[in-house]
PDB file of C-alpha atoms in Angstrom:
ATOM      1  CA  MET A   1      45.303 -39.594 105.922  1.00 44.00           C
ATOM      2  CA  GLY A   2      44.315 -42.440 108.014  1.00 45.00           C
ATOM      3  CA  ARG A   3      45.109 -45.704 108.796  1.00 47.00           C
ATOM      4  CA  ILE A   4      44.087 -47.603 106.076  1.00 45.00           C
ATOM      5  CA  TYR A   5      46.987 -45.808 104.069  1.00 41.00           C
ATOM      6  CA  LYS A   6      50.186 -47.351 106.007  1.00 46.00           C
ATOM      7  CA  ASP A   7      50.166 -50.141 104.080  1.00 49.00           C
ATOM      8  CA  GLU A   8      51.717 -48.902 100.821  1.00 54.00           C
ATOM      9  CA  LYS A   9      50.347 -52.110  98.525  1.00 49.00           C
ATOM     10  CA  ASP A  10      46.828 -50.632  98.692  1.00 54.00           C
ATOM     11  CA  ASP A  11      47.628 -47.178  99.674  1.00 63.00           C
ATOM     12  CA  TRP A  12      46.741 -46.282  95.728  1.00 71.00           C
ATOM     13  CA  ILE A  13      43.757 -48.502  95.920  1.00 72.00           C
ATOM     14  CA  ALA A  14      42.661 -46.680  98.960  1.00 69.00           C
ATOM     15  CA  VAL A  15      42.984 -43.036  97.298  1.00 72.00           C
ATOM     16  CA  CYS A  16      41.429 -43.922  94.060  1.00 77.00           C
ATOM     17  CA  LEU A  17      38.630 -45.494  95.947  1.00 76.00           C
ATOM     18  CA  LYS A  18      38.662 -42.702  98.366  1.00 75.00           C
ATOM     19  CA  TYR A  19      38.466 -40.079  95.405  1.00 78.00           C
ATOM     20  CA  LEU A  20      35.716 -42.084  93.020  1.00 80.00           C
ATOM     21  CA  LEU A  21      33.480 -42.068  95.950  1.00 79.00           C
ATOM     22  CA  PHE A  22      33.751 -38.219  96.503  1.00 77.00           C
ATOM     23  CA  VAL A  23      32.558 -37.788  92.554  1.00 80.00           C
ATOM     24  CA  PHE A  24      30.096 -40.460  92.899  1.00 79.00           C
ATOM     25  CA  ASN A  25      28.621 -38.570  95.855  1.00 77.00           C
ATOM     26  CA  PHE A  26      28.758 -35.288  93.950  1.00 79.00           C
ATOM     27  CA  LEU A  27      26.925 -36.753  90.937  1.00 78.00           C
ATOM     28  CA  PHE A  28      24.796 -38.856  93.260  1.00 76.00           C
ATOM     29  CA  TRP A  29      23.706 -35.662  94.633  1.00 79.00           C
ATOM     30  CA  MET A  30      23.264 -33.861  91.213  1.00 82.00           C
ATOM     31  CA  GLY A  31      21.431 -36.766  90.172  1.00 77.00           C
ATOM     32  CA  GLY A  32      18.850 -36.416  93.293  1.00 80.00           C
ATOM     33  CA  GLY A  33      18.363 -33.142  92.614  1.00 83.00           C
ATOM     34  CA  VAL A  34      17.270 -34.230  88.835  1.00 81.00           C
ATOM     35  CA  VAL A  35      15.132 -36.682  89.906  1.00 77.00           C
ATOM     36  CA  MET A  36      13.073 -34.506  92.632  1.00 84.00           C
ATOM     37  CA  GLY A  37      12.895 -31.782  89.809  1.00 84.00           C
ATOM     38  CA  VAL A  38      11.575 -34.393  87.290  1.00 78.00           C
ATOM     39  CA  GLY A  39       8.681 -35.350  89.649  1.00 80.00           C
ATOM     40  CA  ILE A  40       7.669 -32.050  90.883  1.00 86.00           C
ATOM     41  CA  TRP A  41       7.379 -31.024  87.062  1.00 81.00           C
ATOM     42  CA  THR A  42       5.498 -33.916  86.138  1.00 75.00           C
ATOM     43  CA  LEU A  43       2.974 -32.513  89.236  1.00 79.00           C
ATOM     44  CA  VAL A  44       3.071 -29.032  88.999  1.00 79.00           C
ATOM     45  CA  ASP A  45       3.354 -28.882  84.731  1.00 73.00           C
ATOM     46  CA  LYS A  46       0.807 -31.925  84.657  1.00 65.00           C
ATOM     47  CA  GLY A  47      -1.287 -31.687  87.534  1.00 69.00           C
ATOM     48  CA  ASP A  48      -4.226 -30.215  86.035  1.00 72.00           C
ATOM     49  CA  TYR A  49      -4.741 -33.420  84.102  1.00 74.00           C
ATOM     50  CA  LEU A  50      -4.754 -36.140  86.589  1.00 72.00           C
ATOM     51  CA  SER A  51      -7.942 -35.895  87.866  1.00 72.00           C
ATOM     52  CA  LEU A  52      -8.568 -37.220  83.822  1.00 78.00           C
ATOM     53  CA  LEU A  53      -7.102 -40.617  84.487  1.00 74.00           C
ATOM     54  CA  ALA A  54      -8.605 -43.543  85.828  1.00 67.00           C
ATOM     55  CA  SER A  55      -5.815 -44.409  88.278  1.00 66.00           C
ATOM     56  CA  SER A  56      -3.336 -42.873  90.373  1.00 71.00           C
ATOM     57  CA  THR A  57      -0.440 -44.394  88.992  1.00 68.00           C
ATOM     58  CA  PHE A  58       1.447 -41.236  87.032  1.00 71.00           C
ATOM     59  CA  ALA A  59       0.492 -39.136  90.333  1.00 75.00           C
ATOM     60  CA  VAL A  60       1.959 -42.144  92.738  1.00 75.00           C
ATOM     61  CA  SER A  61       4.949 -42.586  90.166  1.00 71.00           C
ATOM     62  CA  ALA A  62       5.916 -39.204  90.188  1.00 76.00           C
ATOM     63  CA  TYR A  63       5.380 -38.643  94.129  1.00 82.00           C
ATOM     64  CA  ILE A  64       8.216 -41.680  94.342  1.00 76.00           C
ATOM     65  CA  LEU A  65      10.423 -40.180  92.352  1.00 75.00           C
ATOM     66  CA  ILE A  66      10.057 -36.879  94.536  1.00 84.00           C
ATOM     67  CA  LEU A  67      10.710 -38.867  97.618  1.00 81.00           C
ATOM     68  CA  ALA A  68      13.741 -40.975  95.975  1.00 76.00           C
ATOM     69  CA  GLY A  69      15.050 -37.540  95.017  1.00 81.00           C
ATOM     70  CA  GLY A  70      15.301 -36.030  98.424  1.00 84.00           C
ATOM     71  CA  LEU A  71      16.668 -39.057 100.161  1.00 81.00           C
ATOM     72  CA  VAL A  72      19.154 -38.939  97.323  1.00 79.00           C
ATOM     73  CA  MET A  73      20.134 -35.720  98.142  1.00 82.00           C
ATOM     74  CA  VAL A  74      20.673 -36.065 101.955  1.00 83.00           C
ATOM     75  CA  THR A  75      22.433 -39.519 101.537  1.00 80.00           C
ATOM     76  CA  GLY A  76      24.615 -37.934  99.013  1.00 78.00           C
ATOM     77  CA  PHE A  77      25.917 -35.524 101.774  1.00 78.00           C
ATOM     78  CA  LEU A  78      26.257 -37.962 104.192  1.00 78.00           C
ATOM     79  CA  GLY A  79      28.096 -40.544 102.089  1.00 76.00           C
ATOM     80  CA  CYS A  80      30.818 -37.804 101.859  1.00 76.00           C
ATOM     81  CA  CYS A  81      30.858 -37.533 105.698  1.00 77.00           C
ATOM     82  CA  ALA A  82      31.255 -41.481 105.892  1.00 74.00           C
ATOM     83  CA  VAL A  83      34.116 -41.648 103.412  1.00 73.00           C
ATOM     84  CA  ILE A  84      36.073 -39.028 105.385  1.00 74.00           C
ATOM     85  CA  ARG A  85      35.460 -40.160 108.922  1.00 73.00           C
ATOM     86  CA  GLU A  86      36.492 -43.958 107.337  1.00 70.00           C
ATOM     87  CA  GLN A  87      33.929 -45.418 109.983  1.00 70.00           C
ATOM     88  CA  ARG A  88      32.982 -49.004 108.494  1.00 72.00           C
ATOM     89  CA  SER A  89      29.486 -48.133 110.562  1.00 76.00           C
ATOM     90  CA  CYS A  90      28.643 -45.058 109.195  1.00 76.00           C
ATOM     91  CA  LEU A  91      29.488 -46.801 105.589  1.00 76.00           C
ATOM     92  CA  SER A  92      27.191 -49.394 106.474  1.00 80.00           C
ATOM     93  CA  THR A  93      24.860 -46.927 106.969  1.00 81.00           C
ATOM     94  CA  TYR A  94      25.325 -45.422 103.478  1.00 79.00           C
ATOM     95  CA  PHE A  95      25.231 -48.574 101.738  1.00 80.00           C
ATOM     96  CA  SER A  96      21.994 -49.653 102.788  1.00 82.00           C
ATOM     97  CA  CYS A  97      20.327 -45.767 101.937  1.00 81.00           C
ATOM     98  CA  LEU A  98      21.756 -46.663  98.740  1.00 79.00           C
ATOM     99  CA  LEU A  99      20.131 -49.985  97.981  1.00 81.00           C
ATOM    100  CA  LEU A 100      16.885 -48.434  99.976  1.00 82.00           C
ATOM    101  CA  ILE A 101      16.532 -45.955  97.396  1.00 78.00           C
ATOM    102  CA  PHE A 102      17.700 -47.957  94.648  1.00 78.00           C
ATOM    103  CA  PHE A 103      14.547 -50.461  94.926  1.00 80.00           C
ATOM    104  CA  ILE A 104      12.533 -47.243  95.608  1.00 75.00           C
ATOM    105  CA  GLU A 105      13.284 -45.494  92.203  1.00 71.00           C
ATOM    106  CA  LEU A 106      13.370 -48.812  90.280  1.00 74.00           C
ATOM    107  CA  VAL A 107       9.493 -49.328  91.478  1.00 76.00           C
ATOM    108  CA  ALA A 108       8.927 -45.772  90.272  1.00 70.00           C
ATOM    109  CA  GLY A 109      10.722 -46.776  87.278  1.00 70.00           C
ATOM    110  CA  VAL A 110       8.162 -50.024  86.738  1.00 75.00           C
ATOM    111  CA  LEU A 111       5.320 -48.168  87.605  1.00 73.00           C
ATOM    112  CA  ALA A 112       5.808 -45.902  84.653  1.00 70.00           C
ATOM    113  CA  TYR A 113       6.726 -48.772  82.122  1.00 74.00           C
ATOM    114  CA  VAL A 114       3.391 -50.823  83.614  1.00 76.00           C
ATOM    115  CA  TYR A 115       0.994 -47.526  83.178  1.00 73.00           C
ATOM    116  CA  TYR A 116       2.678 -46.590  79.722  1.00 72.00           C
ATOM    117  CA  GLN A 117       1.350 -50.270  78.472  1.00 74.00           C
ATOM    118  CA  LYS A 118      -2.141 -49.495  79.442  1.00 75.00           C
ATOM    119  CA  LEU A 119      -2.677 -45.717  78.836  1.00 72.00           C
ATOM    120  CA  SER A 120      -3.989 -45.828  76.255  1.00 72.00           C
ATOM    121  CA  GLU A 121      -6.818 -48.074  77.016  1.00 75.00           C
ATOM    122  CA  GLU A 122      -7.391 -46.189  79.651  1.00 74.00           C
ATOM    123  CA  LEU A 123      -7.879 -43.213  77.804  1.00 77.00           C
ATOM    124  CA  LYS A 124     -10.279 -44.311  75.685  1.00 74.00           C
ATOM    125  CA  GLN A 125     -12.426 -45.695  78.166  1.00 75.00           C
ATOM    126  CA  HIS A 126     -12.303 -43.204  80.952  1.00 81.00           C
ATOM    127  CA  LEU A 127     -11.688 -39.878  79.295  1.00 83.00           C
ATOM    128  CA  SER A 128     -14.363 -40.136  76.648  1.00 83.00           C
ATOM    129  CA  LYS A 129     -17.155 -40.829  79.716  1.00 84.00           C
ATOM    130  CA  THR A 130     -15.321 -38.409  82.355  1.00 86.00           C
ATOM    131  CA  MET A 131     -15.889 -35.816  79.293  1.00 88.00           C
ATOM    132  CA  THR A 132     -19.637 -36.538  78.088  1.00 88.00           C
ATOM    133  CA  GLN A 133     -20.964 -36.818  82.226  1.00 91.00           C
ATOM    134  CA  ASN A 134     -19.009 -34.905  84.396  1.00 90.00           C
ATOM    135  CA  TYR A 135     -18.067 -31.534  82.437  1.00 92.00           C
ATOM    136  CA  ALA A 136     -19.648 -28.722  83.572  1.00 91.00           C
ATOM    137  CA  GLN A 137     -21.604 -30.957  86.168  1.00 91.00           C
ATOM    138  CA  PRO A 138     -22.559 -29.721  90.110  1.00 90.00           C
ATOM    139  CA  GLY A 139     -19.224 -30.994  92.085  1.00 89.00           C
ATOM    140  CA  LYS A 140     -17.266 -31.348  89.068  1.00 88.00           C
ATOM    141  CA  GLU A 141     -15.586 -28.120  88.890  1.00 89.00           C
ATOM    142  CA  SER A 142     -11.922 -29.640  88.578  1.00 86.00           C
ATOM    143  CA  ILE A 143     -12.815 -31.690  85.600  1.00 88.00           C
ATOM    144  CA  THR A 144     -14.385 -28.956  84.170  1.00 92.00           C
ATOM    145  CA  LEU A 145     -11.146 -26.791  84.260  1.00 90.00           C
ATOM    146  CA  SER A 146      -9.176 -29.797  83.236  1.00 89.00           C
ATOM    147  CA  VAL A 147     -10.678 -30.359  80.026  1.00 92.00           C
ATOM    148  CA  ASP A 148     -11.112 -26.623  79.407  1.00 93.00           C
ATOM    149  CA  ARG A 149      -7.237 -26.658  79.857  1.00 90.00           C
ATOM    150  CA  LEU A 150      -6.658 -29.943  77.349  1.00 90.00           C
ATOM    151  CA  GLN A 151      -8.674 -28.809  74.716  1.00 92.00           C
ATOM    152  CA  GLN A 152      -6.760 -25.150  74.702  1.00 92.00           C
ATOM    153  CA  ASP A 153      -3.806 -26.259  75.559  1.00 90.00           C
ATOM    154  CA  PHE A 154      -3.496 -29.473  73.104  1.00 90.00           C
ATOM    155  CA  LYS A 155      -6.140 -27.819  70.301  1.00 92.00           C
ATOM    156  CA  CYS A 156      -8.838 -30.430  70.488  1.00 93.00           C
ATOM    157  CA  CYS A 157     -12.462 -30.781  70.605  1.00 94.00           C
ATOM    158  CA  GLY A 158     -13.704 -33.850  72.408  1.00 91.00           C
ATOM    159  CA  SER A 159     -12.425 -36.854  73.227  1.00 89.00           C
ATOM    160  CA  ASN A 160     -12.321 -38.568  69.783  1.00 88.00           C
ATOM    161  CA  ASN A 161     -14.051 -35.665  67.580  1.00 89.00           C
ATOM    162  CA  SER A 162     -15.851 -32.970  68.497  1.00 91.00           C
ATOM    163  CA  SER A 163     -19.121 -34.702  67.533  1.00 90.00           C
ATOM    164  CA  ASP A 164     -18.548 -36.561  70.889  1.00 91.00           C
ATOM    165  CA  TRP A 165     -19.835 -33.093  72.799  1.00 94.00           C
ATOM    166  CA  MET A 166     -23.759 -34.151  71.436  1.00 92.00           C
ATOM    167  CA  HIS A 167     -23.801 -36.735  73.827  1.00 90.00           C
ATOM    168  CA  SER A 168     -22.577 -34.599  76.522  1.00 93.00           C
ATOM    169  CA  VAL A 169     -24.896 -33.904  79.772  1.00 94.00           C
ATOM    170  CA  TYR A 170     -23.892 -30.398  79.538  1.00 94.00           C
ATOM    171  CA  ILE A 171     -24.607 -29.936  75.385  1.00 94.00           C
ATOM    172  CA  LYS A 172     -28.249 -31.474  76.084  1.00 92.00           C
ATOM    173  CA  SER A 173     -29.049 -29.277  78.813  1.00 92.00           C
ATOM    174  CA  GLN A 174     -30.365 -25.681  78.868  1.00 90.00           C
ATOM    175  CA  GLU A 175     -27.643 -24.679  80.885  1.00 90.00           C
ATOM    176  CA  ALA A 176     -25.599 -24.554  77.596  1.00 91.00           C
ATOM    177  CA  THR A 177     -27.654 -22.152  76.042  1.00 90.00           C
ATOM    178  CA  SER A 178     -27.614 -23.932  72.220  1.00 91.00           C
ATOM    179  CA  ARG A 179     -23.742 -24.619  72.731  1.00 94.00           C
ATOM    180  CA  LEU A 180     -23.025 -27.204  70.452  1.00 94.00           C
ATOM    181  CA  VAL A 181     -19.270 -27.596  71.957  1.00 95.00           C
ATOM    182  CA  PRO A 182     -18.338 -26.018  74.895  1.00 95.00           C
ATOM    183  CA  ASP A 183     -16.458 -22.247  74.719  1.00 96.00           C
ATOM    184  CA  SER A 184     -13.122 -24.245  75.191  1.00 95.00           C
ATOM    185  CA  CYS A 185     -13.010 -25.541  72.257  1.00 95.00           C
ATOM    186  CA  CYS A 186     -13.081 -22.231  70.232  1.00 96.00           C
ATOM    187  CA  LYS A 187      -9.746 -21.052  68.590  1.00 94.00           C
ATOM    188  CA  THR A 188     -10.414 -17.825  70.315  1.00 94.00           C
ATOM    189  CA  ILE A 189     -12.665 -18.148  73.034  1.00 94.00           C
ATOM    190  CA  THR A 190     -15.510 -16.024  73.188  1.00 93.00           C
ATOM    191  CA  HIS A 191     -18.983 -16.109  74.989  1.00 91.00           C
ATOM    192  CA  LEU A 192     -21.247 -18.724  73.446  1.00 93.00           C
ATOM    193  CA  CYS A 193     -18.593 -18.965  70.355  1.00 95.00           C
ATOM    194  CA  GLY A 194     -19.482 -22.972  70.728  1.00 94.00           C
ATOM    195  CA  LYS A 195     -22.512 -22.036  69.481  1.00 94.00           C
ATOM    196  CA  ARG A 196     -20.756 -22.844  65.561  1.00 92.00           C
ATOM    197  CA  ASP A 197     -18.789 -25.601  64.808  1.00 90.00           C
ATOM    198  CA  HIS A 198     -17.564 -25.272  62.007  1.00 91.00           C
ATOM    199  CA  PRO A 199     -13.387 -25.829  61.266  1.00 91.00           C
ATOM    200  CA  SER A 200     -13.011 -22.472  61.051  1.00 92.00           C
ATOM    201  CA  ASN A 201     -13.760 -21.764  64.461  1.00 94.00           C
ATOM    202  CA  ILE A 202     -13.366 -24.884  66.458  1.00 94.00           C
ATOM    203  CA  TYR A 203     -10.526 -27.158  66.692  1.00 93.00           C
ATOM    204  CA  LYS A 204     -11.110 -30.441  64.835  1.00 88.00           C
ATOM    205  CA  VAL A 205      -8.023 -32.922  64.915  1.00 83.00           C
ATOM    206  CA  GLU A 206      -7.947 -36.399  64.046  1.00 78.00           C
ATOM    207  CA  GLY A 207      -8.110 -38.962  66.793  1.00 81.00           C
ATOM    208  CA  GLY A 208      -9.420 -35.895  69.387  1.00 86.00           C
ATOM    209  CA  CYS A 209      -7.980 -35.087  72.838  1.00 90.00           C
ATOM    210  CA  ILE A 210      -7.019 -39.034  73.509  1.00 87.00           C
ATOM    211  CA  SER A 211      -4.612 -39.122  70.834  1.00 87.00           C
ATOM    212  CA  LYS A 212      -2.788 -35.774  71.815  1.00 87.00           C
ATOM    213  CA  LEU A 213      -3.472 -36.385  75.911  1.00 84.00           C
ATOM    214  CA  GLU A 214      -2.161 -40.136  74.974  1.00 83.00           C
ATOM    215  CA  GLN A 215       1.227 -38.949  73.615  1.00 84.00           C
ATOM    216  CA  PHE A 216       1.422 -36.724  76.182  1.00 82.00           C
ATOM    217  CA  LEU A 217       1.483 -38.658  78.839  1.00 79.00           C
ATOM    218  CA  ALA A 218       3.464 -41.419  77.105  1.00 79.00           C
ATOM    219  CA  ASP A 219       6.414 -38.801  76.610  1.00 81.00           C
ATOM    220  CA  HIS A 220       6.595 -38.233  80.501  1.00 76.00           C
ATOM    221  CA  LEU A 221       6.016 -41.527  81.375  1.00 75.00           C
ATOM    222  CA  LEU A 222       8.964 -42.555  79.543  1.00 77.00           C
ATOM    223  CA  ILE A 223      10.968 -39.460  81.237  1.00 76.00           C
ATOM    224  CA  ILE A 224      10.365 -40.906  84.561  1.00 72.00           C
ATOM    225  CA  GLY A 225      10.976 -44.157  84.224  1.00 73.00           C
ATOM    226  CA  ALA A 226      14.410 -43.041  82.159  1.00 77.00           C
ATOM    227  CA  VAL A 227      15.307 -41.261  85.277  1.00 73.00           C
ATOM    228  CA  GLY A 228      14.210 -43.412  87.679  1.00 70.00           C
ATOM    229  CA  ILE A 229      15.677 -46.349  85.870  1.00 73.00           C
ATOM    230  CA  GLY A 230      18.949 -44.235  85.311  1.00 75.00           C
ATOM    231  CA  VAL A 231      20.012 -43.157  88.944  1.00 73.00           C
ATOM    232  CA  ALA A 232      19.038 -46.277  90.285  1.00 74.00           C
ATOM    233  CA  CYS A 233      21.937 -47.814  88.171  1.00 77.00           C
ATOM    234  CA  LEU A 234      23.963 -44.954  89.337  1.00 76.00           C
ATOM    235  CA  GLN A 235      23.600 -46.261  92.497  1.00 75.00           C
ATOM    236  CA  LEU A 236      24.877 -49.480  92.107  1.00 79.00           C
ATOM    237  CA  VAL A 237      27.819 -48.303  90.981  1.00 79.00           C
ATOM    238  CA  GLY A 238      28.243 -46.172  93.813  1.00 77.00           C
ATOM    239  CA  ALA A 239      27.530 -49.594  96.373  1.00 78.00           C
ATOM    240  CA  VAL A 240      30.148 -51.378  94.533  1.00 81.00           C
ATOM    241  CA  LEU A 241      32.323 -48.469  95.579  1.00 78.00           C
ATOM    242  CA  THR A 242      31.310 -48.451  99.206  1.00 78.00           C
ATOM    243  CA  ALA A 243      31.589 -51.914  99.787  1.00 78.00           C
ATOM    244  CA  CYS A 244      35.723 -52.262  98.456  1.00 78.00           C
ATOM    245  CA  PHE A 245      36.266 -48.869 100.606  1.00 74.00           C
ATOM    246  CA  MET A 246      34.668 -50.814 103.169  1.00 76.00           C
ATOM    247  CA  TYR A 247      36.520 -54.145 102.424  1.00 76.00           C
ATOM    248  CA  LEU A 248      39.829 -52.461 102.365  1.00 74.00           C
ATOM    249  CA  LEU A 249      38.838 -50.466 106.033  1.00 71.00           C
ATOM    250  CA  TYR A 250      38.224 -54.300 107.444  1.00 71.00           C
ATOM    251  CA  LYS A 251      41.357 -55.625 105.964  1.00 71.00           C
ATOM    252  CA  GLU A 252      43.665 -53.064 107.843  1.00 66.00           C
ATOM    253  CA  GLU A 253      41.581 -53.163 110.716  1.00 64.00           C
ATOM    254  CA  GLU A 254      42.245 -57.393 111.030  1.00 64.00           C
ATOM    255  CA  GLU A 255      45.652 -56.916 110.162  1.00 60.00           C
ATOM    256  CA  ASP A 256      45.951 -54.476 112.652  1.00 57.00           C
ATOM    257  CA  TYR A 257      44.672 -56.666 115.132  1.00 54.00           C
ATOM    258  CA  SER A 258      46.859 -59.320 114.231  1.00 56.00           C
ATOM    259  CA  ASP A 259      49.907 -56.957 114.679  1.00 54.00           C
ATOM    260  CA  VAL A 260      48.973 -56.468 118.466  1.00 52.00           C
TER     261      VAL A 260
END
């Protein structure tokens, strides 16, 4: 089994620690997959809306989770190898990796929480300006697609209400062809359906797209923050177990040295 088990009074402690570390690393590896999955899911499923945000904090939080998730999965495998080999140098490296990933995920969680606090104000200041000034403008194709998808996905029209489009550069231009709102406001999209802004034809939602997008992003920021901080706390448990196991190895080495 290893020289650490020669001392009978420490045998049960060492065995328990070793198996606990194996269980922890398995959970740690699974947690890494969850963290990476949440980060990828956030970017893939919500990526179209990122161009509508004034800051990149939301995207940065997701990228940090992907990085941390990948490191967690690699570290979980290395942790199993370190426990099997029972070498303090390997365990020290593993312990350092746990602390590094802990701080990375903690940063992701804190960023998500901080951004959550200022999300409402950012959307109110930025989204209305983006929709009225950049929609269907040259070089702003990604924003146009994002706004169209936003209005269709959330069944809304305009930043606060459909009348916001009256101030749009696009609606005021000849390119709009007498539309009152973009066609993406329509419940059933057909060519030039935006000419008629009756509630039976377009989405009329209280609070407009701002309230819908705010709730949507807030929910996912809470998920990012909870996953990041939750897995970070799990790593503290692993760090404590690793430190205890390293202490037992050190103690055994000292006893062996004194016997020589």
